[in-house]
Coordinates of C-alpha atoms and ligand atoms in Angstrom, one line a residue:
M1468 CA 0.0 0.2 0.1
P1469 CA 1.6 3.7 -0.7
L1470 CA 1.7 5.9 2.0
V1471 CA -1.7 7.6 2.6
T1472 CA -2.4 11.5 2.6
M1473 CA -3.3 12.6 6.1
R1474 CA -6.2 14.6 5.1
Q1475 CA -7.9 11.1 3.6
L1476 CA -6.8 9.6 6.9
L1477 CA -8.5 12.0 8.9
D1478 CA -11.3 12.6 6.6
E1479 CA -12.1 8.6 7.4
A1480 CA -11.6 8.8 10.7
S1481 CA -14.1 12.1 11.3
K1482 CA -16.5 9.8 9.6
G1483 CA -16.0 7.0 11.8
G1484 CA -15.6 9.3 14.7
Y1485 CA -12.4 8.1 16.2
G1486 CA -8.9 9.7 16.7
V1487 CA -6.0 9.1 15.3
G1488 CA -2.7 9.0 17.2
A1489 CA 0.2 10.4 15.4
F1490 CA 3.7 9.0 16.7
N1491 CA 7.5 10.6 16.3
V1492 CA 10.2 8.3 15.0
N1493 CA 13.7 8.6 14.6
N1494 CA 14.7 5.2 14.0
L1495 CA 14.4 2.0 13.1
E1496 CA 12.7 0.3 16.4
Q1497 CA 9.7 3.2 16.9
I1498 CA 8.7 2.9 13.1
Q1499 CA 8.9 -1.4 13.8
A1500 CA 7.3 -0.5 17.2
I1501 CA 4.6 1.7 15.5
M1502 CA 3.3 -0.2 12.6
E1503 CA 3.6 -3.8 14.8
A1504 CA 0.8 -2.2 17.4
A1505 CA -0.9 -0.8 14.1
R1506 CA -1.1 -4.5 12.9
E1507 CA -1.8 -6.0 16.1
T1508 CA -5.0 -3.8 16.7
Q1509 CA -5.6 -3.1 12.7
S1510 CA -5.1 0.2 12.7
P1511 CA -4.2 3.5 10.5
V1512 CA -1.7 5.2 11.8
I1513 CA 0.4 8.7 11.5
I1514 CA 4.0 8.7 11.9
Q1515 CA 5.7 11.8 12.1
A1516 CA 9.5 13.1 11.8
S1517 CA 10.4 17.0 13.5
R1518 CA 13.1 18.0 12.1
G1519 CA 15.5 17.1 14.8
A1520 CA 14.6 13.5 13.6
R1521 CA 15.3 14.5 10.1
K1522 CA 18.8 15.7 11.5
Y1523 CA 19.7 13.0 13.6
A1524 CA 18.4 10.0 11.1
N1525 CA 19.7 11.5 7.6
D1526 CA 15.7 12.0 6.3
R1527 CA 16.7 9.5 3.1
F1528 CA 16.8 6.8 5.9
L1529 CA 13.7 7.6 7.8
Y1530 CA 12.0 8.0 4.2
H1531 CA 13.1 4.6 3.0
L1532 CA 11.9 3.0 6.3
M1533 CA 8.4 4.4 6.0
E1534 CA 8.8 3.0 2.4
A1535 CA 10.1 -0.6 3.8
A1536 CA 7.1 -0.4 6.7
A1537 CA 4.2 0.7 3.5
E1538 CA 5.6 -2.5 2.0
I1539 CA 5.9 -4.8 5.3
Y1540 CA 2.6 -3.7 6.0
P1541 CA 0.1 -3.4 3.1
E1542 CA -3.0 -3.5 5.2
I1543 CA -2.6 -0.3 7.1
P1544 CA -3.2 3.2 6.0
V1545 CA -0.1 5.0 6.9
A1546 CA 0.5 8.6 6.7
L1547 CA 3.8 10.2 6.8
H1548 CA 3.7 14.0 8.3
Q1549 CA 6.2 16.4 8.8
D1550 CA 6.1 17.8 12.4
H1551 CA 6.7 21.1 13.4
G1552 CA 8.0 22.8 9.8
N1553 CA 9.5 26.1 10.5
S1554 CA 9.1 27.4 7.2
P1555 CA 8.0 27.1 3.6
E1556 CA 11.4 25.3 2.6
T1557 CA 11.0 22.7 5.2
C1558 CA 7.4 21.8 4.6
K1559 CA 8.9 22.0 0.6
S1560 CA 12.0 19.1 1.5
A1561 CA 9.8 16.9 2.7
I1562 CA 7.1 17.1 0.1
D1563 CA 9.9 16.4 -2.0
L1564 CA 11.5 13.7 -0.7
G1565 CA 7.7 12.3 -0.3
F1566 CA 6.0 13.0 2.9
T1567 CA 2.1 12.7 2.6
S1568 CA 1.3 15.7 5.1
V1569 CA 3.3 18.7 6.6
M1570 CA 2.7 20.9 9.1
M1571 CA 3.8 24.3 8.8
D1572 CA 4.1 26.0 12.4
G1573 CA 3.7 29.6 11.8
S1574 CA 3.0 30.3 15.2
L1575 CA 6.8 31.1 15.6
M1576 CA 9.4 32.4 13.9
D1577 CA 11.4 30.0 11.3
D1578 CA 14.1 29.9 14.3
G1579 CA 11.2 27.8 16.1
K1580 CA 11.3 30.0 19.3
T1581 CA 9.8 33.4 19.1
P1582 CA 6.3 33.7 18.9
A1583 CA 4.8 35.1 15.9
D1584 CA 2.0 37.5 14.8
F1585 CA -1.2 36.6 13.4
E1586 CA -0.7 38.1 9.8
Y1587 CA 2.9 36.1 9.5
N1588 CA 1.4 33.2 10.6
V1589 CA -1.5 33.1 7.9
K1590 CA 1.2 34.6 5.3
V1591 CA 3.4 31.5 5.7
T1592 CA 0.9 29.2 6.0
R1593 CA -1.2 30.1 3.0
E1594 CA 1.8 29.6 1.3
V1595 CA 2.7 26.1 2.0
V1596 CA -1.0 25.2 1.5
E1597 CA -1.1 26.2 -2.0
M1598 CA 2.5 24.2 -2.4
A1599 CA 1.1 21.2 -0.7
H1600 CA -2.5 20.7 -2.2
E1601 CA -1.5 21.1 -5.8
R1602 CA 0.8 18.1 -4.9
G1603 CA -2.1 16.6 -3.1
V1604 CA -0.3 17.2 0.3
T1605 CA -2.0 17.5 3.8
V1606 CA -1.4 21.0 5.3
E1607 CA -2.0 21.1 9.5
G1608 CA -1.6 24.7 10.7
E1609 CA -1.0 25.8 14.4
L1610 CA -2.8 28.6 15.8
G1611 CA -2.0 29.7 19.6
T1612 CA 1.4 28.5 21.3
L1613 CA 2.3 25.2 23.2
G1614 CA 4.6 25.5 26.1
G1615 CA 7.4 23.4 26.8
I1616 CA 10.0 23.0 24.0
E1617 CA 10.6 19.6 21.7
D1618 CA 13.6 19.0 19.7
G1619 CA 14.4 22.6 20.0
V1620 CA 11.1 23.8 19.3
G1621 CA 8.9 26.0 21.5
S1622 CA 9.0 29.4 22.6
G1623 CA 8.1 27.7 26.0
E1624 CA 4.9 30.3 26.5
V1625 CA 1.3 29.6 26.4
N1626 CA -0.8 31.8 24.4
L1627 CA -4.3 29.6 24.3
T1628 CA -6.2 29.4 21.0
D1629 CA -8.5 32.3 19.7
P1630 CA -11.8 30.5 18.5
D1631 CA -12.7 33.9 16.6
Q1632 CA -8.8 34.0 15.4
A1633 CA -9.3 30.4 14.3
V1634 CA -12.4 31.1 12.1
E1635 CA -10.6 33.2 10.3
F1636 CA -7.1 31.5 10.2
V1637 CA -8.9 28.5 8.6
E1638 CA -11.0 30.8 5.9
R1639 CA -7.9 32.6 4.9
T1640 CA -5.7 29.9 4.5
G1641 CA -7.4 26.7 3.6
V1642 CA -5.4 23.9 6.3
D1643 CA -6.6 20.2 6.4
A1644 CA -6.1 20.7 10.3
L1645 CA -5.4 22.6 12.8
A1646 CA -3.3 22.3 16.1
V1647 CA -5.0 24.2 18.8
A1648 CA -2.6 25.5 21.9
I1649 CA -5.2 24.8 25.2
G1650 CA -3.0 24.7 27.7
T1651 CA -0.7 21.2 27.1
S1652 CA 2.9 21.6 26.8
H1653 CA 5.9 19.4 24.8
G1654 CA 7.6 17.0 26.9
A1655 CA 7.4 15.4 29.8
Y1656 CA 6.8 18.2 32.4
K1657 CA 3.3 19.2 31.3
F1658 CA 1.2 19.5 34.6
T1659 CA 2.6 19.7 38.5
K1660 CA -0.8 18.1 39.2
E1661 CA -3.2 15.8 37.5
P1662 CA -4.9 18.6 35.0
D1663 CA -8.8 18.4 35.1
R1664 CA -11.2 20.0 32.4
E1665 CA -9.9 24.0 33.4
V1666 CA -6.7 23.6 33.2
L1667 CA -6.7 21.6 29.9
A1668 CA -9.2 24.7 28.3
M1669 CA -11.6 21.7 26.8
H1670 CA -13.7 24.3 26.4
I1671 CA -11.8 25.9 23.6
I1672 CA -11.9 22.6 21.5
E1673 CA -15.4 22.7 21.7
E1674 CA -16.0 26.5 20.8
I1675 CA -13.9 25.9 17.6
N1676 CA -15.4 22.5 16.6
K1677 CA -18.8 23.8 16.8
R1678 CA -17.6 27.4 14.5
L1679 CA -15.5 25.3 12.3
P1680 CA -17.1 21.5 11.9
N1681 CA -15.4 20.6 8.9
T1682 CA -11.7 21.5 10.4
H1683 CA -9.9 18.6 11.5
L1684 CA -8.2 19.5 15.5
V1685 CA -4.7 18.1 16.3
M1686 CA -4.1 17.7 20.0
H1687 CA -0.2 18.3 20.6
G1688 CA 2.0 17.2 23.9
S1689 CA -0.8 14.9 24.3
S1690 CA 1.4 11.9 26.1
S1691 CA -0.1 10.5 29.3
V1692 CA 3.0 10.2 31.0
P1693 CA 2.0 7.4 32.8
K1694 CA 2.8 7.2 36.5
E1695 CA 3.9 3.9 36.0
L1696 CA 6.5 4.2 33.3
V1697 CA 8.0 7.3 35.0
D1698 CA 8.5 4.5 38.5
L1699 CA 10.3 2.1 35.8
I1700 CA 12.7 4.6 35.0
N1701 CA 13.1 5.9 38.2
Q1702 CA 13.5 2.3 40.1
Y1703 CA 16.5 1.8 37.8
G1704 CA 18.6 4.7 38.9
G1705 CA 16.6 7.6 36.7
K1706 CA 15.8 11.0 37.9
I1707 CA 12.8 12.4 36.5
E1708 CA 10.3 14.5 38.6
P1709 CA 6.7 13.8 39.5
T1710 CA 5.1 14.8 36.2
W1711 CA 1.8 14.8 34.7
G1712 CA 0.5 14.3 31.5
V1713 CA -2.7 14.7 29.4
P1714 CA -5.1 12.0 30.8
V1715 CA -6.6 9.5 28.2
R1716 CA -10.2 10.2 29.1
E1717 CA -9.7 14.1 28.2
I1718 CA -8.0 12.9 24.8
Q1719 CA -11.5 10.8 24.0
E1720 CA -13.2 13.8 25.7
G1721 CA -11.7 16.1 22.4
I1722 CA -12.3 13.5 20.0
K1723 CA -16.0 13.5 20.8
H1724 CA -15.5 17.5 19.7
G1725 CA -13.7 17.7 16.7
V1726 CA -9.9 16.4 17.6
R1727 CA -8.6 13.5 15.0
K1728 CA -4.8 13.7 15.1
I1729 CA -3.2 13.2 18.7
N1730 CA 0.4 13.8 18.9
V1731 CA 2.7 11.2 21.2
D1732 CA 6.2 11.2 21.5
T1733 CA 7.2 11.5 25.5
D1734 CA 5.1 8.2 26.3
L1735 CA 7.3 6.3 23.6
R1736 CA 10.3 7.8 25.0
L1737 CA 9.8 6.6 28.6
A1738 CA 8.6 3.6 27.5
S1739 CA 11.8 2.4 25.9
T1740 CA 14.3 4.5 28.5
G1741 CA 12.5 2.5 31.1
A1742 CA 13.0 -0.9 29.5
I1743 CA 16.7 -0.2 28.4
R1744 CA 17.4 0.9 32.2
K1745 CA 16.2 -2.5 33.4
A1746 CA 17.8 -4.8 30.8
F1747 CA 21.4 -2.9 31.8
A1748 CA 20.3 -3.3 35.6
E1749 CA 19.6 -7.3 35.4
E1750 CA 22.0 -7.9 33.1
P1751 CA 25.6 -5.8 33.4
S1752 CA 27.6 -8.0 31.5
E1753 CA 25.3 -8.2 28.2
F1754 CA 26.9 -5.9 25.5
D1755 CA 25.1 -7.2 22.4
P1756 CA 22.3 -3.9 21.4
R1757 CA 19.6 -6.3 20.7
Y1758 CA 19.5 -7.3 24.0
Y1759 CA 17.7 -4.1 25.2
L1760 CA 16.4 -2.8 22.4
K1761 CA 14.7 -5.9 21.8
P1762 CA 12.5 -5.0 25.2
A1763 CA 12.9 -1.2 24.6
R1764 CA 10.9 -1.9 21.1
A1765 CA 8.1 -4.2 23.1
A1766 CA 8.0 -1.1 25.6
M1767 CA 6.9 1.2 23.2
Q1768 CA 4.7 -1.4 21.0
E1769 CA 2.9 -1.6 24.0
V1770 CA 2.2 2.3 24.9
V1771 CA 1.3 2.4 21.2
H1772 CA -1.1 -0.9 21.0
S1773 CA -2.7 0.3 23.9
R1774 CA -3.4 4.3 22.5
M1775 CA -5.0 3.0 19.4
E1776 CA -7.5 1.5 21.4
S1777 CA -8.3 4.2 23.7
F1778 CA -8.2 6.4 20.5
G1779 CA -10.5 4.3 18.6
Q1780 CA -8.7 4.1 15.2
A1781 CA -8.2 0.0 16.4
G1782 CA -10.6 -2.2 14.0
H1783 CA -10.4 0.8 11.2
A1784 CA -7.5 0.0 8.8
G1785 CA -9.6 -2.0 6.3
D1786 CA -12.2 0.6 5.6
Y1787 CA -11.3 2.7 2.8
Q1788 CA -8.2 2.6 -0.2
P1789 CA -6.1 5.3 0.5
M1790 CA -6.3 7.7 -2.8
T1791 CA -3.3 8.8 -4.8
K1792 CA -1.5 12.4 -4.1
E1793 CA -2.8 13.1 -8.1
E1794 CA -6.6 12.2 -7.0
M1795 CA -6.1 14.2 -3.7
A1796 CA -4.3 17.0 -5.9
T1797 CA -7.7 16.9 -8.2
R1798 CA -10.0 17.0 -5.7
Y1799 CA -8.4 20.4 -4.1
E1800 CA -8.7 22.0 -7.6
K1801 CA -12.2 21.5 -7.4
E1802 CA -12.8 22.4 -4.3
G1803 CA -11.1 25.2 -4.9
H1804 CA -13.0 26.4 -7.7
E1805 CA -16.5 25.7 -6.0
L1806 CA -15.3 28.3 -3.3
T1807 CA -14.3 30.9 -5.7
A1808 CA -17.4 30.4 -7.7
S1809 CA -19.5 30.9 -4.5
Ligands
LIG3281 ZN1 3.7 19.5 18.8

């Protein structure tokens, strides 16, 4: 099966009323863990690479690993997405490489740190939408800023998304999906206590969904940071301070209100680190990397499996045939004509 476009994958999720996990990767074991979990649960899935991941692995390695995944798991619809593109150039390089979806994060300037103003965000996002849609590639935009820093990305400052601005942003840019800031953060240290609905500003999601029922909403920084994963790391010599992530039940609440893509990165990092620490502690004489990478891969697979069931994507892999990017480009072209005609 060829890589599917994220737009089709999210449209189908919308029809089916479920969410789809978008898992970050930068190596072979992560991709294997995610694809195995997708096969076990028969789930469509989004695999995403940040700029940092593309640099770490070399993006041609990542792309060809994904091609291998599409070949080995032909029954699984999988979209390959650029996470937090910092500029139209970054998005273009991802599209040229074969990614089926890109995020243009114009909420920040191209240094990936300084908050940008609304007009800048509209301008760069619109530019990417024009370039991407012509080639059938999906675009995610971001309005508002998240807390925390992820792979060097982020201002560390939280600016919640304004629903009025969200409507204007989507109308002017034509994005397929919108990342909204509701008070979550990148990284492991999201909250100092278990967040409730108020801390999470879930009403923003409900409000935006009411006004933009056809825009797929995206929750970033949505690892749940399960206590057992943190405890395992600390039990084997780690030092992770007590911390809380986004509870799965709040994500499920979001899914009822138009959230279709849920970004999960930290939980896989925690799962693999715990498994590796445990393996090191239990057999200090072992030095074959497969000895500790196997349990690391299994631990990540378990987390992904569980999220796929919680988000509702499990069982939906066989629901549809992927459209080609060319077919998607034709659809965008038609929609564009209808919009200008009306
Ligand atoms: Zn993010």
